[in-house]
Short mmCIF file of C-alpha atoms in Angstrom, two decimals:
data_model
loop_
_atom_site.label_atom_id
_atom_site.label_comp_id
_atom_site.label_asym_id
_atom_site.label_seq_id
_atom_site.Cartn_x
_atom_site.Cartn_y
_atom_site.Cartn_z
CA UNK A 6 -10.23 -19.35 -6.00
CA UNK A 7 -7.32 -18.19 -3.87
CA UNK A 8 -4.63 -20.67 -2.86
CA UNK A 9 -2.63 -18.62 -0.32
CA UNK A 10 0.46 -19.66 1.55
CA UNK A 11 0.19 -20.00 5.30
CA UNK A 12 1.18 -16.66 6.81
CA UNK A 13 1.91 -15.41 10.30
CA UNK A 14 2.37 -12.20 12.23
CA UNK A 15 5.99 -11.05 12.44
CA UNK A 16 7.84 -11.25 15.80
CA UNK A 17 7.62 -7.45 16.21
CA UNK A 18 3.84 -7.66 15.49
CA UNK A 19 3.99 -4.95 12.83
CA UNK A 20 3.47 -7.02 9.69
CA UNK A 21 2.49 -10.33 8.14
CA UNK A 22 5.08 -12.70 6.75
CA UNK A 23 5.10 -15.83 4.63
CA UNK A 24 7.55 -18.05 2.78
CA UNK A 25 6.95 -19.45 -0.71
CA UNK A 26 7.70 -23.02 -1.78
CA UNK A 27 10.85 -21.64 -3.42
CA UNK A 28 12.00 -20.30 -0.06
CA UNK A 29 11.35 -16.62 -0.76
CA UNK A 30 10.29 -14.69 2.32
CA UNK A 31 7.73 -11.89 1.98
CA UNK A 32 6.61 -9.13 4.34
CA UNK A 33 3.17 -7.49 4.02
CA UNK A 34 2.49 -4.32 6.00
CA UNK A 35 0.00 -1.52 6.52
CA UNK A 36 0.79 2.04 7.59
CA UNK A 37 -1.28 5.05 8.54
CA UNK A 38 -2.01 7.42 5.65
CA UNK A 39 -4.21 10.43 5.07
CA UNK A 40 -5.81 12.31 2.23
CA UNK A 41 -7.66 15.59 2.34
CA UNK A 42 -11.04 16.59 1.05
CA UNK A 43 -12.08 19.81 -0.67
CA UNK A 44 -12.61 21.46 2.74
CA UNK A 45 -8.94 20.62 3.48
CA UNK A 46 -10.05 18.24 6.22
CA UNK A 47 -8.00 15.12 6.78
CA UNK A 48 -9.42 11.83 5.56
CA UNK A 49 -7.66 9.02 7.41
CA UNK A 50 -7.02 5.69 5.78
CA UNK A 51 -4.18 3.19 5.37
CA UNK A 52 -1.38 2.46 2.98
CA UNK A 53 -0.41 -1.02 2.05
CA UNK A 54 2.86 -2.51 0.88
CA UNK A 55 4.79 -5.70 0.51
CA UNK A 56 8.38 -6.67 -0.16
CA UNK A 57 10.40 -9.78 -0.76
CA UNK A 58 13.38 -10.30 1.51
CA UNK A 59 15.36 -11.43 -1.54
CA UNK A 60 16.48 -8.71 -3.98
CA UNK A 61 14.64 -8.71 -7.34
CA UNK A 62 17.79 -9.56 -9.30
CA UNK A 63 18.02 -12.88 -7.43
CA UNK A 64 14.47 -14.05 -8.14
CA UNK A 65 12.72 -14.52 -11.45
CA UNK A 66 9.93 -17.05 -11.14
CA UNK A 67 6.32 -15.92 -11.16
CA UNK A 68 4.40 -17.58 -8.36
CA UNK A 69 0.62 -17.08 -8.43
CA UNK A 70 0.38 -18.14 -4.79
CA UNK A 71 2.36 -15.04 -3.80
CA UNK A 72 -0.36 -12.93 -5.39
CA UNK A 73 -3.05 -15.10 -3.78
CA UNK A 74 -1.50 -14.63 -0.33
CA UNK A 75 -1.25 -10.85 -0.67
CA UNK A 76 -4.82 -10.58 -1.99
CA UNK A 77 -6.01 -12.86 0.84
CA UNK A 78 -4.39 -10.57 3.43
CA UNK A 79 -6.08 -7.58 1.79
CA UNK A 80 -9.43 -9.34 1.84
CA UNK A 81 -8.90 -10.11 5.52
CA UNK A 82 -8.13 -6.45 6.16
CA UNK A 83 -11.39 -5.39 4.53
CA UNK A 84 -13.35 -8.02 6.45
CA UNK A 85 -12.26 -6.23 9.61
CA UNK A 86 -12.43 -2.71 8.19
CA UNK A 87 -15.11 -2.70 5.55
CA UNK A 88 -15.59 1.06 5.87
CA UNK A 89 -11.91 1.95 5.36
CA UNK A 90 -9.77 2.33 2.27
CA UNK A 91 -6.21 1.56 1.27
CA UNK A 92 -3.67 3.51 -0.76
CA UNK A 93 -1.04 1.70 -2.76
CA UNK A 94 1.84 3.40 -4.54
CA UNK A 95 4.47 1.73 -6.65
CA UNK A 96 8.05 2.30 -5.60
CA UNK A 97 9.49 4.82 -8.05
CA UNK A 98 13.20 4.95 -7.29
CA UNK A 99 14.41 2.33 -9.76
CA UNK A 100 12.57 2.98 -13.07
CA UNK A 101 10.46 -0.16 -12.57
CA UNK A 102 7.35 1.53 -11.25
CA UNK A 103 5.45 1.19 -14.56
CA UNK A 104 6.02 -2.57 -14.55
CA UNK A 105 4.91 -2.86 -10.92
CA UNK A 106 1.82 -0.84 -11.68
CA UNK A 107 0.92 -3.07 -14.62
CA UNK A 108 1.36 -6.20 -12.50
CA UNK A 109 -0.73 -4.79 -9.67
CA UNK A 110 -3.49 -3.89 -12.16
CA UNK A 111 -3.46 -7.44 -13.49
CA UNK A 112 -3.70 -8.89 -9.99
CA UNK A 113 -6.79 -6.87 -9.23
CA UNK A 114 -8.60 -7.47 -12.49
CA UNK A 115 -9.74 -10.87 -11.23
CA UNK A 116 -11.09 -9.36 -8.02
CA UNK A 117 -13.05 -6.47 -9.48
CA UNK A 118 -16.24 -8.01 -8.08
CA UNK A 119 -14.91 -7.52 -4.54
CA UNK A 120 -12.72 -4.42 -4.73
CA UNK A 121 -13.00 -1.11 -6.48
CA UNK A 122 -9.62 0.27 -7.56
CA UNK A 123 -9.02 3.81 -8.85
CA UNK A 124 -5.68 4.76 -10.34
CA UNK A 125 -3.57 7.82 -10.92
CA UNK A 126 -0.33 8.41 -12.79
CA UNK A 127 1.49 11.71 -12.29
CA UNK A 128 4.94 12.97 -13.18
CA UNK A 129 6.23 14.94 -10.19
CA UNK A 130 9.82 16.10 -9.59
CA UNK A 131 10.96 13.82 -12.46
CA UNK A 132 9.40 10.77 -10.77
CA UNK A 133 6.39 8.83 -12.00
CA UNK A 134 3.88 8.37 -9.20
CA UNK A 135 1.61 5.41 -9.87
CA UNK A 136 -0.92 5.32 -7.07
CA UNK A 137 -4.19 3.52 -6.45
CA UNK A 138 -6.95 3.65 -3.92
CA UNK A 139 -8.67 0.37 -3.11
CA UNK A 140 -12.06 0.20 -1.43
CA UNK A 141 -14.51 -2.58 -0.83
CA UNK A 142 -17.46 -2.40 -3.22
CA UNK A 143 -19.65 -2.61 -0.11
CA UNK A 144 -18.06 0.42 1.57
CA UNK A 145 -20.84 2.98 2.12
CA UNK A 146 -18.22 5.79 2.25
CA UNK A 147 -16.28 4.79 -0.83
CA UNK A 148 -17.11 7.94 -2.79
CA UNK A 149 -15.72 10.11 0.02
CA UNK A 150 -12.38 8.28 -0.22
CA UNK A 151 -12.29 8.31 -4.03
CA UNK A 152 -13.02 12.05 -4.17
CA UNK A 153 -10.35 12.75 -1.53
CA UNK A 154 -7.85 10.60 -3.44
CA UNK A 155 -8.27 12.63 -6.64
CA UNK A 156 -8.36 15.94 -4.77
CA UNK A 157 -5.18 15.20 -2.80
CA UNK A 158 -3.32 14.11 -5.93
CA UNK A 159 -4.44 17.25 -7.70
CA UNK A 160 -3.29 19.36 -4.73
CA UNK A 161 0.14 17.79 -4.19
CA UNK A 162 1.24 16.10 -7.43
CA UNK A 163 -0.13 18.12 -10.34
CA UNK A 164 2.64 20.31 -11.72
CA UNK A 165 1.41 23.49 -13.30
CA UNK B 12 -5.60 -3.62 13.80
CA UNK B 13 -4.00 -1.27 16.28
CA UNK B 14 -1.89 1.78 15.64
CA UNK B 15 1.32 1.22 17.54
CA UNK B 16 3.53 4.28 16.99
CA UNK B 17 2.93 7.99 16.80
CA UNK B 18 5.28 10.08 14.70
CA UNK B 19 3.20 12.59 12.76
CA UNK B 20 1.11 15.12 14.61
CA UNK B 21 -2.14 16.52 13.23
CA UNK B 22 -0.40 19.87 12.72
CA UNK B 23 2.31 18.37 10.55
CA UNK B 24 -0.14 16.56 8.32
CA UNK B 25 -1.25 19.37 6.06
CA UNK B 26 2.27 20.65 5.43
CA UNK B 27 3.72 17.32 4.29
CA UNK B 28 3.11 15.89 0.84
CA UNK B 29 1.70 12.47 1.81
CA UNK B 30 2.64 10.84 -1.49
CA UNK B 31 6.31 11.83 -1.46
CA UNK B 32 6.50 10.85 2.22
CA UNK B 33 4.96 7.47 1.44
CA UNK B 34 7.42 6.93 -1.42
CA UNK B 35 10.31 7.75 0.93
CA UNK B 36 8.84 5.49 3.63
CA UNK B 37 8.52 2.61 1.18
CA UNK B 38 12.18 2.96 0.25
CA UNK B 39 13.19 2.89 3.95
CA UNK B 40 10.97 -0.13 4.59
CA UNK B 41 12.26 -1.96 1.52
CA UNK B 42 15.88 -1.32 2.53
CA UNK B 43 15.17 -2.62 6.05
CA UNK B 44 13.48 -5.79 4.73
CA UNK B 45 16.30 -6.55 2.27
CA UNK B 46 18.81 -5.99 5.09
CA UNK B 47 16.92 -8.39 7.36
CA UNK B 48 16.03 -5.67 9.87
CA UNK B 49 12.75 -5.62 11.78
CA UNK B 50 10.18 -2.98 10.75
CA UNK B 51 10.34 -1.63 14.31
CA UNK B 52 13.79 -0.24 13.41
CA UNK B 53 12.30 1.97 10.65
CA UNK B 54 11.92 5.47 12.06
CA UNK B 55 9.15 7.93 11.22
CA UNK B 56 6.59 5.41 9.95
CA UNK B 57 3.33 4.60 11.73
CA UNK B 58 2.75 0.91 11.18
CA UNK B 59 -0.64 -0.65 11.79
CA UNK B 60 -0.27 -3.88 13.74
CA UNK B 61 -2.26 -6.91 12.55
CA UNK B 62 -4.90 -8.09 15.03
#
């Protein structure tokens, strides 16, 4: 069972924010994203991300309620948009993307009865791209998104 | 949720690698958050406003 922190909408109304019991502030946001299908038609969806306002080097405690809050916000998103999908990519500019990817996988393992998550790992321009598409198991269009996810990755990130 | 900004036209879409753009956007967003700046100051990203 989730035990999320209380969260609110940011003053600029572009994100969610919450503060942990240790005083760490987090921002959770969604942006517009698109994939393409085999007919090269756009498939619109969303990307999702979150960040702590405190740099990683200044925080080291694992807080399961942070995960609970982020998962709760995602669940809320899918309650409103059950027929949409979300892309998540791990930041890859600091050689920590593999660790982030592993943590994100672990988070979602417990919620595999609610979400379907498909992953990709590609080496492109010397960077590792760990990306995932998340859809509700109840989404009647989920296969369209999953196919477009793999097609778009193959089109843009596969190095021949 | 409502889309609140418009920065990428339909025409631009197919010529931009969406994954490298997203990676670059995430870096800009992360830098803004660490610096205490509002997301509205991040240029070139279409945020989806919570309802």
